[in-house]
Amino acid sequence: MQWRSLLLGLLLLRLGLQALLTLLPALAPGLCLRRRFPFPSPHWGSLRPRSGGAAAGDEYERRYSGSFPPQLRARLRDAARGMFVFGYDSYMRHAFPRDELDPLHCRGRGPDRHDPSNLNINDVLGNYSLTLIDALDTLAVMGNSSEFQKAVKLVIDTVSFDEDSTVQVFEATIRVLGSLLSAHIIITDTKQPFGDMTIKDYDNELLHMAHDLAVRLLPAFENTKTGIPYPRVNLKSGVPPDCINETCTSGAGSLLVEFGILSRLLGDSTFEWVARRAVRALWNLRSNNTGLLGNVVNIQTGHWVGRQSGLGAGLDSFYEYLLKSYILFGEKEDLQMFSDAYRNIQNHLRRGREACNEGEGDPPLYVNVNMFTGQLMNTWIDSLQAFFPGLQVLIGDVEDAICLHAFYYAIWKRYGALPERYNWQLQAPDVPFYPLRPEFVESTYLLYQATKNPFYLHVGMDILQSLEKYTKAKCGYATLHHVVEKTKEDRMESFFLSETCKYLYLLFDEENPLHKSGNKYMFTTEGHIVSVDERFRNSLWQDILPGEEDSAEKSKPNDLKAVNFSSNCNRVPDERRYLLPLKSNYMRQIDRMVGLI
């Protein structure tokens, strides 16, 4: 009888412990926010890799493993080119010289003069043929020299920035200024790797136009106590009297690449000076406790209005441009800021198991936290965050990039698009529209370039097929109003041609001169290509800001490799080229956690 009593006691003890564990989240919810096991939703905690993963993952291996037929790849390349051509030709036929194409009604769209508060439109559209300008270097990358030359001449002959348009400084910089500079660099490149993109009697007109636009944006940097710019300017009259004193971190801190290129091409430090001053001002406002930045700041007081720290809207390109400014200009200060920022991101935003492709626990995910405490603020992520795996590729953190990309791919497979916001706890979209954003395509392309794994060609094929199936309209490609219902909105944003189509085309075009010419290129945050060469690493000035002599110190070529990130490219061995980048049991785990299976 003693052994029966002992057995009964153990059983009661086990039931009691289970009841206690069930009550703990309700009694002390903070316990669910520990770094490695953060997710309060039960379906997250229960998703563990199963034993016998190879057998369970046969479906994934059958679909994705092995080589990718060259003939299929060529057809997909042509399909991506056809997608761009249909969108571009539709814009030129139905919308030019207006800024955007309405693909459902086959007409053009410009600023909303009747409603100045319609920032969704007016921040972007300045009555300067935005889509044509934004698409210039995509024409070159696809080798269409005749249309590139025609488009450049149209821009020179018809576009003026002397417009009574109030635009967002950030959008005008990355979409318009960046494209003008990219096209100028392509035209004046003595090697002409994309074919003959020269313009007869070209007299640096695009560079002069870029200069004119940048001068019109400069008032945003005046009369601000912190050096952080106003978010908007009127291209004729400067900062509007009713302009707010609040701006997002990415909007104010992601101007350095374009402004820096312009300064170094002109030999005028003014533009780089104001952009770099804004970056430093934001950086100096980071939390002393976590090292994180918020997403909205008051430009006069330096007070954080938005205290959310994440990788999506409001912060994304700030981190991106810390690294890309270093790559382009070689300023050691930029690398140091990025290194510190990346380390703080890993310490406070990253959740899930330590390694992507081994161990137990939830898959790695980057969440939104309070900048001062590091505590979880909400349970959604946004589609802009899908750029981050591509940024991780640039620093060599490929293994972590593989896992995060797989998460976004699972969401794409479920909906055929990425909702603007996705709630990982509820397994449902919080904001269900998809405006043809390129970030997921960009990361897919960069991961393929880093790994040469055919898996990412399959991902690209899924993206291409989804866009054709769900977003193609009578005269172009349309925003999805709702990713579940697949209803459309009458808008084709300019970045669809400048980024989404470009990255898809390059993914399938292995022989593209961008890959084979021997030149080194970098993509801006709007997908515009700029050559990485010595002329951008040499400035005519030594001290960008007085009293900060060390900040202008140039880095050595190996400095980026020497930074102690959590992993590097060597962690992805050659023998994995034709295997799944992520083990099939982990892929199944991620598919389950988004409700795909």
Coordinates of C-alpha atoms in Angstrom, one line a residue:
M1 CA 0.0 0.0 0.0
Q2 CA 3.0 2.3 0.6
W3 CA 3.9 2.4 -3.1
R4 CA 0.3 3.2 -4.0
S5 CA 0.3 6.1 -1.5
L6 CA 3.6 7.3 -2.9
L7 CA 2.3 7.1 -6.5
L8 CA -0.9 8.9 -5.5
G9 CA 1.1 11.7 -3.8
L10 CA 3.4 12.2 -6.8
L11 CA 0.3 12.4 -9.0
L12 CA -1.3 15.0 -6.8
L13 CA 2.0 17.0 -6.7
R14 CA 2.2 17.0 -10.5
L15 CA -1.3 18.2 -10.9
G16 CA -0.7 21.0 -8.4
L17 CA 2.4 22.1 -10.2
Q18 CA 0.6 22.2 -13.5
A19 CA -2.2 24.3 -12.0
L20 CA 0.4 26.7 -10.6
L21 CA 2.1 27.0 -14.0
T22 CA -1.2 27.8 -15.5
L23 CA -1.9 30.6 -13.0
L24 CA 1.5 32.2 -13.2
P25 CA 1.1 34.2 -16.4
A26 CA -2.1 35.8 -15.0
L27 CA -0.5 36.5 -11.6
A28 CA 2.8 37.8 -12.9
P29 CA 2.6 38.6 -16.6
G30 CA 6.0 40.2 -16.6
L31 CA 7.5 36.7 -16.3
C32 CA 6.3 36.1 -19.8
L33 CA 8.5 38.8 -21.2
R34 CA 11.9 37.3 -20.4
R35 CA 14.2 37.6 -23.4
R36 CA 14.4 34.1 -24.6
F37 CA 10.8 33.0 -24.0
P38 CA 8.7 36.2 -24.4
F39 CA 5.5 35.2 -26.1
P40 CA 2.4 35.2 -23.9
S41 CA 0.3 33.3 -26.5
P42 CA 0.1 29.6 -25.7
H43 CA 0.6 28.5 -29.4
W44 CA 4.1 30.1 -29.3
G45 CA 5.3 28.3 -26.2
S46 CA 4.1 25.0 -27.4
L47 CA 5.8 25.2 -30.8
R48 CA 8.9 23.1 -30.3
P49 CA 10.8 21.3 -33.0
R50 CA 9.7 17.7 -33.2
S51 CA 12.0 14.7 -33.1
G52 CA 12.4 13.0 -36.4
G53 CA 12.4 16.4 -38.1
A54 CA 13.8 15.0 -41.4
A55 CA 10.8 12.7 -41.9
A56 CA 8.4 15.4 -40.9
G57 CA 10.0 17.9 -43.3
D58 CA 9.9 15.8 -46.4
E59 CA 7.3 18.1 -47.9
Y60 CA 9.6 21.1 -47.5
E61 CA 12.6 19.2 -48.9
R62 CA 10.6 18.0 -51.9
R63 CA 9.4 21.5 -52.7
Y64 CA 12.5 23.5 -52.1
S65 CA 15.7 21.4 -52.2
G66 CA 17.8 20.8 -55.2
S67 CA 18.8 22.9 -58.2
F68 CA 16.5 25.5 -59.9
P69 CA 16.2 24.8 -63.7
P70 CA 17.9 27.6 -65.7
Q71 CA 15.0 27.7 -68.2
L72 CA 12.5 28.4 -65.3
R73 CA 14.8 31.0 -64.0
A74 CA 15.0 32.7 -67.4
R75 CA 11.2 32.7 -67.7
L76 CA 10.8 34.3 -64.3
R77 CA 13.4 36.9 -65.1
D78 CA 11.4 37.8 -68.2
A79 CA 8.2 37.8 -66.2
A80 CA 9.7 40.2 -63.7
R81 CA 10.8 42.4 -66.6
G82 CA 7.3 42.2 -68.1
M83 CA 5.8 43.2 -64.8
F84 CA 7.9 46.3 -64.7
V85 CA 7.2 47.1 -68.4
F86 CA 3.4 46.8 -67.9
G87 CA 3.5 49.1 -64.9
Y88 CA 5.9 51.6 -66.5
D89 CA 4.1 51.7 -69.9
S90 CA 0.8 52.1 -68.1
Y91 CA 2.1 55.0 -66.1
M92 CA 3.6 56.7 -69.2
R93 CA 0.4 56.1 -71.2
H94 CA -2.2 57.1 -68.6
A95 CA -0.6 59.1 -65.9
F96 CA 2.6 61.0 -67.0
P97 CA 3.4 63.8 -66.2
R98 CA 1.5 63.4 -63.0
D99 CA 3.2 61.7 -60.0
E100 CA 1.4 58.3 -59.8
L101 CA -0.8 56.0 -61.7
D102 CA -4.3 55.0 -60.5
P103 CA -4.2 51.4 -62.0
L104 CA -7.9 50.7 -61.7
H105 CA -9.2 53.8 -63.4
C106 CA -6.2 54.3 -65.7
R107 CA -5.5 57.9 -64.8
G108 CA -2.9 60.0 -63.2
R109 CA -2.7 61.3 -59.6
G110 CA -1.0 64.3 -58.1
P111 CA -1.0 66.2 -54.8
D112 CA -4.4 66.7 -53.1
R113 CA -4.7 70.4 -53.5
H114 CA -8.2 70.4 -52.0
D115 CA -7.2 68.7 -48.7
P116 CA -3.7 69.7 -47.5
S117 CA -4.1 67.4 -44.5
N118 CA -4.2 64.4 -46.7
L119 CA -0.6 63.5 -45.8
N120 CA -0.8 60.0 -47.2
I121 CA -0.8 61.6 -50.6
N122 CA 0.8 65.0 -50.1
D123 CA 3.9 63.8 -48.3
V124 CA 4.9 61.9 -51.4
L125 CA 3.4 63.6 -54.4
G126 CA 5.0 66.9 -55.3
N127 CA 3.8 67.5 -58.9
Y128 CA 7.2 66.4 -60.3
S129 CA 6.5 63.2 -62.3
L130 CA 7.5 61.1 -59.3
T131 CA 7.1 57.7 -60.8
L132 CA 9.2 58.5 -63.9
I133 CA 12.0 59.9 -61.8
D134 CA 11.9 57.0 -59.3
A135 CA 12.1 54.4 -62.1
L136 CA 15.1 55.8 -64.0
D137 CA 17.8 53.4 -62.7
T138 CA 15.5 50.4 -63.0
L139 CA 15.4 51.0 -66.8
A140 CA 19.2 51.0 -66.8
V141 CA 19.5 47.8 -64.6
M142 CA 17.2 46.1 -67.1
G143 CA 19.4 47.2 -70.0
N144 CA 16.8 49.4 -71.7
S145 CA 19.2 52.1 -72.9
S146 CA 16.8 53.7 -75.4
E147 CA 14.0 54.1 -72.8
F148 CA 16.4 55.3 -70.2
Q149 CA 17.8 58.0 -72.5
K150 CA 14.3 59.0 -73.4
A151 CA 13.2 59.1 -69.8
V152 CA 16.2 61.2 -68.7
K153 CA 15.5 63.7 -71.4
L154 CA 11.9 63.9 -70.4
V155 CA 12.9 64.6 -66.8
I156 CA 15.4 67.3 -67.9
D157 CA 12.9 69.0 -70.2
T158 CA 9.6 68.8 -68.2
V159 CA 10.3 68.5 -64.5
S160 CA 10.6 71.6 -62.2
F161 CA 10.9 71.8 -58.5
D162 CA 9.6 75.3 -58.4
E163 CA 6.3 74.0 -57.2
D164 CA 3.8 75.1 -54.5
S165 CA 3.9 71.7 -53.0
T166 CA 4.5 70.8 -49.4
V167 CA 6.3 67.4 -49.3
Q168 CA 8.0 65.3 -46.7
V169 CA 11.7 65.8 -46.6
F170 CA 12.4 62.1 -46.2
E171 CA 10.3 61.0 -49.2
A172 CA 11.6 63.7 -51.5
T173 CA 15.1 62.8 -50.6
I174 CA 15.0 59.0 -51.0
R175 CA 12.6 58.9 -54.0
V176 CA 13.6 62.0 -56.1
L177 CA 17.0 63.2 -54.9
G178 CA 18.4 59.7 -54.7
S179 CA 17.1 58.7 -58.2
L180 CA 18.5 61.8 -59.8
L181 CA 21.9 61.1 -58.3
S182 CA 21.8 57.4 -59.2
A183 CA 20.9 58.2 -62.8
H184 CA 23.7 60.9 -63.0
I185 CA 26.2 58.3 -61.8
I186 CA 25.1 55.8 -64.4
I187 CA 25.2 58.3 -67.2
T188 CA 28.7 59.5 -66.3
D189 CA 30.2 56.1 -65.6
T190 CA 33.1 55.7 -68.0
K191 CA 32.7 51.9 -67.9
Q192 CA 29.0 51.9 -68.9
P193 CA 28.4 48.3 -67.5
F194 CA 24.6 48.3 -68.3
G195 CA 25.1 49.2 -72.0
D196 CA 25.3 52.7 -73.5
M197 CA 23.4 54.8 -71.0
T198 CA 25.2 58.1 -72.0
I199 CA 23.2 61.1 -73.0
K200 CA 24.3 63.2 -76.0
D201 CA 25.4 66.7 -74.9
Y202 CA 24.7 65.8 -71.2
D203 CA 25.9 68.7 -69.1
N204 CA 25.3 67.3 -65.6
E205 CA 21.6 68.4 -65.7
L206 CA 20.4 65.7 -63.3
L207 CA 23.1 66.7 -60.8
H208 CA 22.0 70.4 -61.1
M209 CA 18.4 69.3 -60.5
A210 CA 19.4 67.3 -57.5
H211 CA 21.2 70.4 -56.2
D212 CA 18.2 72.6 -56.8
L213 CA 15.9 70.1 -54.9
A214 CA 18.3 69.8 -52.0
V215 CA 18.5 73.6 -51.6
R216 CA 14.7 73.7 -51.4
L217 CA 14.8 71.1 -48.6
L218 CA 17.5 72.9 -46.6
P219 CA 15.0 75.2 -44.7
A220 CA 13.8 72.1 -42.9
F221 CA 17.1 72.2 -41.0
E222 CA 16.8 75.9 -40.0
N223 CA 15.3 77.2 -36.7
T224 CA 15.4 73.9 -35.0
K225 CA 17.1 73.9 -31.6
T226 CA 18.3 70.3 -31.8
G227 CA 19.5 70.2 -35.4
I228 CA 16.9 67.6 -36.2
P229 CA 14.9 68.8 -39.3
Y230 CA 11.3 69.6 -39.6
P231 CA 9.4 66.8 -41.4
R232 CA 8.0 68.9 -44.3
V233 CA 8.8 71.8 -46.5
N234 CA 7.1 73.8 -49.2
L235 CA 9.3 73.7 -52.3
K236 CA 8.6 77.4 -52.9
S237 CA 8.3 79.0 -49.5
G238 CA 10.1 76.7 -47.0
V239 CA 8.8 75.3 -43.7
P240 CA 5.0 75.9 -43.5
P241 CA 3.9 78.1 -40.6
D242 CA 1.7 75.4 -39.2
C243 CA 4.3 72.6 -39.5
I244 CA 4.5 70.4 -36.4
N245 CA 7.6 70.1 -34.3
E246 CA 7.5 66.3 -34.2
T247 CA 9.2 63.9 -36.6
C248 CA 10.0 60.2 -36.8
T249 CA 13.6 59.0 -36.2
S250 CA 13.9 57.4 -39.7
G251 CA 12.5 60.4 -41.4
A252 CA 15.0 62.8 -39.8
G253 CA 18.0 60.4 -39.6
S254 CA 17.9 58.7 -43.0
L255 CA 19.1 61.6 -45.2
L256 CA 22.9 61.1 -45.0
V257 CA 23.5 58.8 -48.0
E258 CA 21.8 61.1 -50.6
F259 CA 22.9 64.3 -49.0
G260 CA 26.5 62.9 -48.6
I261 CA 26.7 61.8 -52.2
L262 CA 25.5 65.2 -53.3
S263 CA 28.1 67.0 -51.1
R264 CA 30.9 64.9 -52.4
L265 CA 29.9 65.3 -56.0
L266 CA 29.6 69.0 -55.7
G267 CA 32.5 69.5 -53.3
D268 CA 30.1 71.4 -51.0
S269 CA 29.9 70.1 -47.4
T270 CA 26.7 71.9 -46.6
F271 CA 24.3 69.0 -47.3
E272 CA 26.3 66.3 -45.6
W273 CA 26.9 68.6 -42.7
V274 CA 23.2 69.1 -41.9
A275 CA 22.3 65.5 -42.5
R276 CA 25.2 64.3 -40.3
R277 CA 24.3 66.8 -37.6
A278 CA 20.7 65.4 -37.5
V279 CA 22.0 61.8 -37.1
R280 CA 24.3 62.8 -34.2
A281 CA 21.5 64.7 -32.5
L282 CA 19.2 61.7 -32.6
W283 CA 22.0 59.4 -31.5
N284 CA 22.8 61.6 -28.5
L285 CA 19.1 61.3 -27.4
R286 CA 19.3 57.5 -27.0
S287 CA 18.4 55.9 -23.7
N288 CA 21.2 55.8 -21.1
N289 CA 19.7 52.5 -19.9
T290 CA 19.2 50.5 -23.0
G291 CA 20.9 52.5 -25.7
L292 CA 17.7 52.4 -27.8
L293 CA 16.0 55.2 -29.6
G294 CA 12.3 56.0 -29.8
N295 CA 10.3 56.5 -33.0
V296 CA 9.0 60.1 -32.7
V297 CA 10.9 63.1 -31.3
N298 CA 10.2 66.8 -30.7
I299 CA 12.7 68.7 -32.8
Q300 CA 12.8 71.7 -30.5
T301 CA 13.0 70.0 -27.1
G302 CA 14.6 66.7 -27.9
H303 CA 11.8 65.0 -25.9
W304 CA 10.7 61.6 -27.1
V305 CA 7.0 61.7 -28.0
G306 CA 7.0 58.1 -29.3
R307 CA 8.9 55.8 -27.0
Q308 CA 8.5 52.6 -29.1
S309 CA 11.7 51.1 -30.2
G310 CA 11.6 48.5 -33.0
L311 CA 12.8 47.8 -36.5
G312 CA 9.8 48.9 -38.5
A313 CA 8.1 52.2 -39.3
G314 CA 9.8 55.2 -37.7
L315 CA 13.2 53.6 -37.1
D316 CA 14.0 51.1 -40.0
S317 CA 16.1 53.2 -42.4
F318 CA 17.9 55.0 -39.5
Y319 CA 19.7 51.8 -38.7
E320 CA 20.1 51.0 -42.4
Y321 CA 21.8 54.3 -43.2
L322 CA 24.2 54.1 -40.3
L323 CA 25.7 51.0 -42.0
K324 CA 25.3 52.1 -45.6
S325 CA 26.8 55.5 -44.9
Y326 CA 29.9 53.7 -43.5
I327 CA 30.0 51.4 -46.5
L328 CA 29.9 54.4 -48.9
F329 CA 31.9 57.1 -47.2
G330 CA 34.1 55.0 -44.8
E331 CA 33.5 57.3 -41.8
K332 CA 34.5 55.3 -38.8
E333 CA 31.9 57.2 -36.7
D334 CA 29.1 55.7 -38.7
L335 CA 30.4 52.1 -38.2
Q336 CA 30.7 52.7 -34.4
M337 CA 27.1 54.0 -34.1
F338 CA 25.8 51.1 -36.1
S339 CA 27.8 48.5 -34.1
D340 CA 26.5 49.9 -30.9
A341 CA 22.9 50.1 -32.2
Y342 CA 23.0 46.5 -33.5
R343 CA 24.3 45.2 -30.2
N344 CA 21.5 47.0 -28.3
I345 CA 18.9 45.6 -30.8
Q346 CA 20.2 42.1 -30.1
N347 CA 20.1 42.7 -26.3
H348 CA 16.7 44.2 -26.0
L349 CA 14.5 43.5 -29.2
R350 CA 15.5 40.0 -30.1
R351 CA 13.3 37.2 -28.6
G352 CA 13.4 33.4 -29.1
R353 CA 16.1 30.8 -29.1
E354 CA 19.8 31.7 -29.3
A355 CA 20.6 30.0 -32.6
C356 CA 18.5 30.0 -35.7
N357 CA 19.1 26.5 -36.9
E358 CA 19.7 24.5 -33.7
G359 CA 18.3 24.1 -30.2
E360 CA 14.8 24.4 -28.8
G361 CA 12.5 27.3 -28.1
D362 CA 10.6 29.8 -30.1
P363 CA 12.1 31.1 -33.4
P364 CA 14.1 34.4 -33.3
L365 CA 11.9 37.4 -33.7
Y366 CA 12.4 41.2 -33.1
V367 CA 9.6 42.9 -31.2
N368 CA 8.6 46.4 -30.3
V369 CA 9.7 47.5 -26.8
N370 CA 9.8 50.6 -24.6
M371 CA 13.1 52.5 -25.4
F372 CA 13.8 53.2 -21.8
T373 CA 12.9 49.8 -20.1
G374 CA 13.2 47.2 -23.0
Q375 CA 9.7 45.9 -22.0
L376 CA 7.4 44.6 -24.7
M377 CA 4.9 47.3 -25.8
N378 CA 2.7 45.4 -28.2
T379 CA 2.5 42.1 -30.1
W380 CA 2.6 43.3 -33.7
I381 CA 5.3 43.8 -36.3
D382 CA 5.0 45.7 -39.5
S383 CA 6.0 44.8 -43.1
L384 CA 8.8 47.4 -43.2
Q385 CA 10.7 45.3 -40.7
A386 CA 11.1 42.7 -43.5
F387 CA 14.1 44.8 -44.7
F388 CA 16.1 43.7 -41.7
P389 CA 17.3 40.3 -42.9
G390 CA 18.8 42.1 -45.9
L391 CA 20.7 44.4 -43.6
Q392 CA 21.9 41.5 -41.6
V393 CA 23.3 39.9 -44.8
L394 CA 25.4 43.1 -45.3
I395 CA 27.1 42.6 -41.9
G396 CA 27.4 38.9 -42.3
D397 CA 24.8 37.8 -39.7
V398 CA 23.3 35.4 -42.3
E399 CA 22.1 32.7 -40.0
D400 CA 19.9 35.1 -38.0
A401 CA 18.7 36.7 -41.3
I402 CA 17.6 33.2 -42.5
C403 CA 15.3 32.7 -39.6
L404 CA 13.7 36.2 -39.6
H405 CA 13.2 36.0 -43.4
A406 CA 11.5 32.6 -43.0
F407 CA 9.0 34.2 -40.6
Y408 CA 8.0 36.8 -43.2
Y409 CA 7.8 34.1 -45.9
A410 CA 5.4 32.1 -43.8
I411 CA 3.1 35.2 -43.5
W412 CA 3.4 35.7 -47.3
K413 CA 2.5 32.1 -48.0
R414 CA -0.6 32.5 -45.8
Y415 CA -1.9 35.7 -47.4
G416 CA -0.1 36.0 -50.8
A417 CA 1.2 39.4 -49.5
L418 CA 2.4 41.0 -46.3
P419 CA -0.1 42.9 -44.3
E420 CA 1.1 46.3 -43.1
R421 CA 0.9 45.1 -39.5
Y422 CA 0.8 41.5 -38.4
N423 CA -0.1 40.5 -34.8
W424 CA 2.0 37.5 -34.0
Q425 CA 0.0 36.7 -30.8
L426 CA -3.4 36.7 -32.5
Q427 CA -2.0 35.2 -35.7
A428 CA -3.9 37.8 -37.8
P429 CA -3.3 41.2 -39.5
D430 CA -3.8 44.3 -37.4
V431 CA -3.6 46.6 -40.5
P432 CA -4.5 44.5 -43.5
F433 CA -3.4 46.5 -46.6
Y434 CA -0.4 45.8 -48.7
P435 CA 0.9 48.7 -50.9
L436 CA 3.2 46.6 -53.1
R437 CA 6.1 47.1 -50.6
P438 CA 9.6 45.8 -51.6
E439 CA 11.3 45.0 -48.3
F440 CA 10.6 41.3 -48.3
V441 CA 11.7 41.0 -51.9
E442 CA 14.8 42.9 -51.1
S443 CA 15.8 40.6 -48.3
T444 CA 15.0 37.5 -50.5
Y445 CA 17.4 38.9 -53.2
L446 CA 20.2 39.7 -50.8
L447 CA 19.9 36.3 -49.0
Y448 CA 20.2 34.6 -52.4
Q449 CA 23.2 36.6 -53.3
A450 CA 24.8 35.6 -49.9
T451 CA 23.9 31.9 -50.0
K452 CA 23.2 31.0 -53.6
N453 CA 20.6 28.7 -52.2
P454 CA 17.8 27.9 -54.7
F455 CA 15.3 28.1 -51.9
Y456 CA 15.2 31.9 -52.4
L457 CA 14.5 31.5 -56.1
H458 CA 11.4 29.5 -55.0
V459 CA 10.4 32.3 -52.6
G460 CA 10.8 34.8 -55.5
M461 CA 8.7 32.7 -57.7
D462 CA 5.9 32.7 -55.0
I463 CA 6.2 36.5 -54.7
L464 CA 6.0 37.0 -58.5
Q465 CA 3.0 34.6 -58.8
S466 CA 1.1 36.3 -55.9
L467 CA 1.7 39.8 -57.4
E468 CA 0.4 38.7 -60.8
K469 CA -2.6 36.9 -59.3
Y470 CA -3.8 39.3 -56.7
T471 CA -2.5 42.8 -57.6
K472 CA -2.5 43.1 -61.4
A473 CA -5.1 45.6 -62.6
K474 CA -6.3 47.0 -65.9
C475 CA -3.5 49.5 -66.1
G476 CA -0.7 48.4 -63.8
Y477 CA -0.5 46.8 -60.3
A478 CA -2.7 47.9 -57.4
T479 CA -2.4 48.2 -53.7
L480 CA -4.2 45.4 -51.8
H481 CA -6.8 47.0 -49.6
H482 CA -7.2 43.8 -47.6
V483 CA -4.8 40.9 -47.8
V484 CA -7.5 38.4 -46.7
E485 CA -10.3 39.6 -48.9
K486 CA -7.9 40.5 -51.8
T487 CA -9.8 43.8 -52.5
K488 CA -7.8 46.5 -54.3
E489 CA -7.1 50.2 -53.8
D490 CA -6.6 52.5 -56.8
R491 CA -2.9 53.3 -56.2
M492 CA 0.4 52.1 -57.6
E493 CA 3.2 53.7 -55.5
S494 CA 6.4 54.7 -57.3
F495 CA 8.5 52.2 -55.2
F496 CA 6.8 49.3 -57.0
L497 CA 8.8 50.2 -60.1
S498 CA 11.9 51.5 -58.4
E499 CA 12.3 48.6 -55.9
T500 CA 9.9 45.7 -56.0
C501 CA 10.3 45.0 -59.7
K502 CA 14.0 45.7 -59.7
Y503 CA 14.8 43.2 -56.9
L504 CA 12.6 40.5 -58.5
Y505 CA 14.4 41.0 -61.8
L506 CA 17.8 40.9 -60.2
L507 CA 17.0 37.8 -58.2
F508 CA 16.4 35.9 -61.4
D509 CA 19.0 37.6 -63.6
E510 CA 22.3 36.0 -62.6
E511 CA 24.2 37.5 -65.5
N512 CA 23.2 41.0 -64.8
P513 CA 26.1 43.5 -65.1
L514 CA 25.4 44.5 -61.6
H515 CA 26.5 41.0 -60.6
K516 CA 29.2 40.5 -63.2
S517 CA 30.8 43.8 -64.1
G518 CA 33.3 43.9 -61.2
N519 CA 31.9 47.2 -60.0
K520 CA 30.7 47.4 -56.5
Y521 CA 27.2 48.8 -56.0
M522 CA 25.0 49.6 -53.0
F523 CA 21.3 50.1 -52.9
T524 CA 19.8 53.1 -51.2
T525 CA 16.7 52.7 -49.0
E526 CA 14.6 53.4 -52.1
G527 CA 16.5 50.7 -54.1
H528 CA 18.6 53.2 -56.2
I529 CA 22.0 51.9 -57.2
V530 CA 25.1 53.9 -56.4
S531 CA 28.7 52.8 -57.1
V532 CA 30.9 52.2 -54.1
D533 CA 34.2 53.8 -55.1
E534 CA 37.0 56.0 -53.8
R535 CA 35.5 59.3 -55.0
F536 CA 32.9 59.0 -52.2
R537 CA 35.5 58.2 -49.6
N538 CA 37.4 61.3 -50.3
S539 CA 36.0 64.7 -49.2
L540 CA 37.4 68.1 -49.6
W541 CA 36.8 68.8 -45.9
Q542 CA 38.4 67.2 -42.8
D543 CA 36.0 68.3 -40.1
I544 CA 32.4 67.8 -40.9
L545 CA 31.5 69.3 -37.5
P546 CA 33.9 71.6 -35.5
G547 CA 35.6 70.0 -32.6
E548 CA 35.0 66.4 -33.7
E549 CA 38.2 65.7 -35.5
D550 CA 38.2 62.0 -34.8
S551 CA 34.8 61.6 -36.4
A552 CA 36.2 62.1 -39.8
E553 CA 38.8 59.3 -39.4
K554 CA 38.5 56.9 -42.3
S555 CA 38.1 53.2 -41.7
K556 CA 40.2 50.4 -43.0
P557 CA 38.7 47.9 -45.5
N558 CA 38.5 45.1 -42.9
D559 CA 36.9 47.2 -40.1
L560 CA 33.4 45.9 -40.9
K561 CA 34.5 42.3 -40.8
A562 CA 36.2 42.9 -37.4
V563 CA 33.1 44.0 -35.6
N564 CA 32.1 41.2 -33.2
F565 CA 28.6 40.4 -34.4
S566 CA 26.9 37.2 -33.2
S567 CA 27.7 35.3 -36.4
N568 CA 29.2 35.7 -39.8
C569 CA 29.0 34.4 -43.4
N570 CA 31.3 31.5 -42.6
R571 CA 28.5 29.9 -40.6
V572 CA 26.7 28.9 -43.8
P573 CA 29.0 26.2 -45.4
D574 CA 29.1 25.5 -49.1
E575 CA 27.6 22.0 -48.7
R576 CA 24.3 23.6 -47.6
R577 CA 23.8 25.3 -51.0
Y578 CA 21.3 22.8 -52.2
L579 CA 19.8 22.1 -48.8
L580 CA 17.1 24.0 -47.0
P581 CA 18.6 27.1 -45.4
L582 CA 16.5 26.4 -42.4
K583 CA 15.9 22.8 -41.2
S584 CA 12.5 21.5 -42.2
N585 CA 11.3 21.0 -38.6
Y586 CA 12.0 24.7 -37.9
M587 CA 10.3 25.8 -41.1
R588 CA 7.3 23.8 -40.0
Q589 CA 7.4 25.4 -36.6
I590 CA 7.3 28.9 -38.1
D591 CA 4.5 27.9 -40.5
R592 CA 2.5 26.8 -37.4
M593 CA 3.1 29.9 -35.5
V594 CA 1.5 32.1 -38.2
G595 CA -1.4 29.7 -38.6
L596 CA -0.4 28.4 -42.0
I597 CA -0.7 24.8 -40.9

